[in-house]
PDB file of C-alpha atoms in Angstrom:
ATOM      1  CA  MET A   1     -13.211 -10.797   8.739  1.00 89.00           C
ATOM      2  CA  LYS A   2     -10.738 -13.375   7.431  1.00 91.00           C
ATOM      3  CA  LYS A   3     -11.579 -12.410   3.844  1.00 95.00           C
ATOM      4  CA  ARG A   4     -10.831  -8.780   4.627  1.00 96.00           C
ATOM      5  CA  ILE A   5      -7.447  -9.563   6.128  1.00 97.00           C
ATOM      6  CA  HIS A   6      -6.552 -11.819   3.201  1.00 97.00           C
ATOM      7  CA  SER A   7      -7.735  -9.192   0.722  1.00 97.00           C
ATOM      8  CA  ALA A   8      -5.608  -6.534   2.393  1.00 97.00           C
ATOM      9  CA  TYR A   9      -2.618  -8.891   2.302  1.00 98.00           C
ATOM     10  CA  LYS A  10      -3.056  -9.478  -1.422  1.00 98.00           C
ATOM     11  CA  GLY A  11      -3.109  -5.702  -1.808  1.00 97.00           C
ATOM     12  CA  GLU A  12       0.290  -5.553  -0.107  1.00 98.00           C
ATOM     13  CA  ILE A  13       1.731  -8.060  -2.573  1.00 98.00           C
ATOM     14  CA  TYR A  14       0.307  -5.946  -5.375  1.00 98.00           C
ATOM     15  CA  GLY A  15       1.713  -2.760  -3.807  1.00 98.00           C
ATOM     16  CA  ILE A  16       5.181  -4.232  -3.355  1.00 98.00           C
ATOM     17  CA  SER A  17       5.218  -5.162  -7.029  1.00 98.00           C
ATOM     18  CA  PHE A  18       3.778  -1.817  -8.158  1.00 98.00           C
ATOM     19  CA  PHE A  19       6.102   0.436  -6.154  1.00 98.00           C
ATOM     20  CA  THR A  20       9.168  -1.749  -6.761  1.00 98.00           C
ATOM     21  CA  TYR A  21       8.559  -1.415 -10.481  1.00 98.00           C
ATOM     22  CA  PHE A  22       8.468   2.372 -10.093  1.00 98.00           C
ATOM     23  CA  ALA A  23      11.620   2.308  -7.944  1.00 98.00           C
ATOM     24  CA  ASN A  24      13.433   0.369 -10.642  1.00 98.00           C
ATOM     25  CA  ASN A  25      12.058   2.125 -13.725  1.00 98.00           C
ATOM     26  CA  TYR A  26      10.909   5.670 -12.992  1.00 97.00           C
ATOM     27  CA  THR A  27      13.111   8.020 -14.974  1.00 95.00           C
ATOM     28  CA  ASP A  28      13.175  10.903 -12.472  1.00 95.00           C
ATOM     29  CA  LYS A  29      15.657   9.521  -9.958  1.00 95.00           C
ATOM     30  CA  THR A  30      14.865  12.271  -7.429  1.00 96.00           C
ATOM     31  CA  ALA A  31      11.653  10.316  -6.731  1.00 97.00           C
ATOM     32  CA  HIS A  32      13.616   7.132  -5.952  1.00 98.00           C
ATOM     33  CA  PRO A  33      13.552   7.604  -2.140  1.00 98.00           C
ATOM     34  CA  LEU A  34       9.767   8.012  -2.302  1.00 98.00           C
ATOM     35  CA  TRP A  35       9.300   4.787  -4.265  1.00 98.00           C
ATOM     36  CA  LEU A  36      11.583   2.947  -1.848  1.00 98.00           C
ATOM     37  CA  ALA A  37       9.659   4.273   1.175  1.00 98.00           C
ATOM     38  CA  LEU A  38       6.334   3.274  -0.383  1.00 98.00           C
ATOM     39  CA  THR A  39       7.708  -0.191  -1.080  1.00 98.00           C
ATOM     40  CA  GLN A  40       8.936  -0.452   2.513  1.00 98.00           C
ATOM     41  CA  VAL A  41       5.482   0.447   3.875  1.00 98.00           C
ATOM     42  CA  GLU A  42       4.009  -2.362   1.779  1.00 98.00           C
ATOM     43  CA  ILE A  43       6.684  -4.846   2.901  1.00 98.00           C
ATOM     44  CA  VAL A  44       6.301  -4.004   6.600  1.00 98.00           C
ATOM     45  CA  THR A  45       2.532  -4.337   6.362  1.00 98.00           C
ATOM     46  CA  ALA A  46       2.716  -7.613   4.428  1.00 98.00           C
ATOM     47  CA  GLU A  47       5.138  -9.135   6.946  1.00 98.00           C
ATOM     48  CA  LEU A  48       2.937  -8.144   9.872  1.00 98.00           C
ATOM     49  CA  LEU A  49      -0.180  -9.432   8.132  1.00 98.00           C
ATOM     50  CA  GLU A  50       1.575 -12.745   7.492  1.00 98.00           C
ATOM     51  CA  ILE A  51       1.850 -13.219  11.266  1.00 97.00           C
ATOM     52  CA  SER A  52      -1.906 -12.720  11.594  1.00 96.00           C
ATOM     53  CA  LEU A  53      -2.652 -14.940   8.616  1.00 97.00           C
ATOM     54  CA  HIS A  54      -0.617 -17.737  10.211  1.00 97.00           C
ATOM     55  CA  LYS A  55      -2.375 -17.319  13.569  1.00 95.00           C
ATOM     56  CA  LEU A  56      -5.787 -17.342  11.896  1.00 95.00           C
ATOM     57  CA  GLN A  57      -4.783 -20.298   9.705  1.00 95.00           C
ATOM     58  CA  ILE A  58      -5.602 -18.379   6.549  1.00 95.00           C
ATOM     59  CA  PRO A  59      -3.671 -19.740   3.579  1.00 95.00           C
ATOM     60  CA  PHE A  60      -1.785 -17.137   1.572  1.00 95.00           C
ATOM     61  CA  GLU A  61       0.755 -16.994  -1.197  1.00 94.00           C
ATOM     62  CA  ARG A  62       3.646 -14.643  -0.534  1.00 92.00           C
ATOM     63  CA  HIS A  63       4.668 -14.647  -4.185  1.00 95.00           C
ATOM     64  CA  ASP A  64       1.149 -14.510  -5.638  1.00 97.00           C
ATOM     65  CA  PRO A  65       1.846 -14.343  -9.385  1.00 97.00           C
ATOM     66  CA  LEU A  66      -1.536 -12.763 -10.184  1.00 97.00           C
ATOM     67  CA  MET A  67      -1.012  -9.872  -7.776  1.00 98.00           C
ATOM     68  CA  ILE A  68       2.634  -9.421  -8.780  1.00 98.00           C
ATOM     69  CA  ASP A  69       1.727  -9.344 -12.476  1.00 98.00           C
ATOM     70  CA  LYS A  70      -1.174  -6.980 -11.851  1.00 98.00           C
ATOM     71  CA  GLY A  71       1.124  -4.591  -9.973  1.00 98.00           C
ATOM     72  CA  ILE A  72       3.652  -4.582 -12.800  1.00 98.00           C
ATOM     73  CA  ILE A  73       1.005  -4.174 -15.507  1.00 98.00           C
ATOM     74  CA  ASP A  74      -0.576  -1.215 -13.702  1.00 97.00           C
ATOM     75  CA  ALA A  75       2.817   0.368 -12.987  1.00 98.00           C
ATOM     76  CA  LYS A  76       3.796   0.109 -16.651  1.00 98.00           C
ATOM     77  CA  ARG A  77       0.541   1.796 -17.613  1.00 96.00           C
ATOM     78  CA  TRP A  78       1.189   4.757 -15.282  1.00 96.00           C
ATOM     79  CA  LEU A  79       4.983   4.966 -15.517  1.00 97.00           C
ATOM     80  CA  THR A  80       5.128   7.632 -18.222  1.00 96.00           C
ATOM     81  CA  LEU A  81       2.508   9.970 -16.770  1.00 97.00           C
ATOM     82  CA  PRO A  82       3.756  13.478 -15.994  1.00 96.00           C
ATOM     83  CA  TRP A  83       4.487  13.856 -12.252  1.00 97.00           C
ATOM     84  CA  LYS A  84       1.442  15.983 -11.405  1.00 97.00           C
ATOM     85  CA  GLU A  85      -0.916  13.679 -13.277  1.00 98.00           C
ATOM     86  CA  LEU A  86       0.704  10.631 -11.663  1.00 98.00           C
ATOM     87  CA  VAL A  87       0.402  12.091  -8.161  1.00 98.00           C
ATOM     88  CA  ASP A  88      -3.201  13.141  -8.754  1.00 98.00           C
ATOM     89  CA  SER A  89      -4.051   9.707 -10.139  1.00 97.00           C
ATOM     90  CA  LEU A  90      -2.417   7.878  -7.243  1.00 98.00           C
ATOM     91  CA  THR A  91      -4.113  10.132  -4.697  1.00 98.00           C
ATOM     92  CA  ASP A  92      -7.512   9.494  -6.281  1.00 98.00           C
ATOM     93  CA  TRP A  93      -6.765   5.785  -6.508  1.00 96.00           C
ATOM     94  CA  VAL A  94      -5.753   5.432  -2.839  1.00 97.00           C
ATOM     95  CA  GLU A  95      -8.515   7.594  -1.343  1.00 98.00           C
ATOM     96  CA  PRO A  96     -11.392   5.066  -1.500  1.00 97.00           C
ATOM     97  CA  TYR A  97      -9.165   2.339  -0.036  1.00 96.00           C
ATOM     98  CA  GLU A  98      -8.174   4.632   2.810  1.00 97.00           C
ATOM     99  CA  LYS A  99     -11.845   5.245   3.596  1.00 98.00           C
ATOM    100  CA  LYS A 100     -12.749   1.570   3.282  1.00 97.00           C
ATOM    101  CA  TYR A 101      -9.909   0.370   5.524  1.00 97.00           C
ATOM    102  CA  ARG A 102     -10.657   3.061   8.102  1.00 97.00           C
ATOM    103  CA  GLU A 103     -14.274   1.793   8.153  1.00 97.00           C
ATOM    104  CA  TRP A 104     -13.023  -1.768   8.582  1.00 97.00           C
ATOM    105  CA  ALA A 105     -10.995  -0.653  11.602  1.00 97.00           C
ATOM    106  CA  LEU A 106     -14.019   1.058  13.134  1.00 96.00           C
ATOM    107  CA  GLU A 107     -16.263  -1.966  12.485  1.00 95.00           C
ATOM    108  CA  ALA A 108     -13.792  -4.557  13.770  1.00 95.00           C
ATOM    109  CA  GLU A 109     -14.908  -6.515  16.794  1.00 93.00           C
ATOM    110  CA  ASP A 110     -12.058  -9.012  16.653  1.00 94.00           C
ATOM    111  CA  HIS A 111      -8.450  -8.601  15.597  1.00 95.00           C
ATOM    112  CA  ILE A 112      -8.755  -4.849  16.053  1.00 96.00           C
ATOM    113  CA  GLU A 113      -4.976  -4.356  15.953  1.00 97.00           C
ATOM    114  CA  VAL A 114      -4.780  -6.041  12.539  1.00 97.00           C
ATOM    115  CA  PHE A 115      -7.454  -3.797  11.108  1.00 98.00           C
ATOM    116  CA  GLN A 116      -5.779  -0.767  12.678  1.00 98.00           C
ATOM    117  CA  LEU A 117      -2.542  -1.758  10.925  1.00 98.00           C
ATOM    118  CA  ILE A 118      -4.356  -2.077   7.608  1.00 98.00           C
ATOM    119  CA  ALA A 119      -6.006   1.315   8.070  1.00 98.00           C
ATOM    120  CA  ASP A 120      -2.823   3.038   9.279  1.00 98.00           C
ATOM    121  CA  HIS A 121      -0.950   1.657   6.292  1.00 98.00           C
ATOM    122  CA  GLU A 122      -3.414   3.078   3.796  1.00 98.00           C
ATOM    123  CA  THR A 123      -3.700   6.378   5.649  1.00 98.00           C
ATOM    124  CA  ALA A 124       0.079   6.827   5.544  1.00 98.00           C
ATOM    125  CA  ILE A 125       0.087   6.272   1.786  1.00 98.00           C
ATOM    126  CA  TYR A 126      -2.879   8.587   1.284  1.00 98.00           C
ATOM    127  CA  GLN A 127      -1.295  11.337   3.411  1.00 98.00           C
ATOM    128  CA  CYS A 128       1.918  10.863   1.457  1.00 98.00           C
ATOM    129  CA  TRP A 129       0.185  11.476  -1.847  1.00 98.00           C
ATOM    130  CA  LYS A 130      -1.807  14.413  -0.464  1.00 98.00           C
ATOM    131  CA  ALA A 131       1.482  16.010   0.628  1.00 98.00           C
ATOM    132  CA  GLU A 132       2.996  15.357  -2.800  1.00 98.00           C
ATOM    133  CA  GLN A 133      -0.059  17.006  -4.383  1.00 98.00           C
ATOM    134  CA  ASN A 134       0.709  20.089  -2.286  1.00 98.00           C
ATOM    135  CA  GLY A 135       4.314  20.159  -3.490  1.00 97.00           C
ATOM    136  CA  GLU A 136       5.667  18.741  -0.228  1.00 98.00           C
ATOM    137  CA  SER A 137       7.509  15.514   0.433  1.00 97.00           C
ATOM    138  CA  GLY A 138       5.263  12.670   1.536  1.00 98.00           C
ATOM    139  CA  ILE A 139       8.103  10.533   2.858  1.00 98.00           C
ATOM    140  CA  GLU A 140       7.594  11.767   6.441  1.00 98.00           C
ATOM    141  CA  TYR A 141       4.192  10.053   6.621  1.00 98.00           C
ATOM    142  CA  LEU A 142       5.665   6.823   5.341  1.00 98.00           C
ATOM    143  CA  SER A 143       8.620   7.010   7.738  1.00 98.00           C
ATOM    144  CA  THR A 144       6.295   7.608  10.690  1.00 98.00           C
ATOM    145  CA  PHE A 145       4.309   4.494   9.780  1.00 98.00           C
ATOM    146  CA  ILE A 146       7.466   2.398   9.351  1.00 98.00           C
ATOM    147  CA  GLN A 147       8.864   3.569  12.707  1.00 98.00           C
ATOM    148  CA  LYS A 148       5.577   2.818  14.456  1.00 98.00           C
ATOM    149  CA  TYR A 149       5.333  -0.726  13.129  1.00 98.00           C
ATOM    150  CA  THR A 150       8.971  -1.888  13.164  1.00 96.00           C
TER     151      THR A 150
END
């Protein structure tokens, strides 16, 4: 249980780095609000997970250089993909995490609210990318998550 929460937290650090890199470097500036919203979802989730990590006395590194570097490296690799290919790739990439975190929430016997947060976070991102695949804005899903958890 503690490993799962810590793993999810490290994923938030990675996500903050990944989406911040896109926000700062993606050439199509019309996508900027999307990258900012994705980054905000990661930040909100990380901050809430930090509260749980403290309570559970799980050590964590807010500025984990390995996760930050990994996020930047992956973002650089995907940065020049055409929009459709990027959206499809991100949707496919997020989908198994969404399923896994939803399963974690269903299996949780303790700290259910933490696992629900983790699952809701990934579901919001997945729904965002599914909307983008359909030619719609995914920001609404991200905004709903942010409003729920702030």
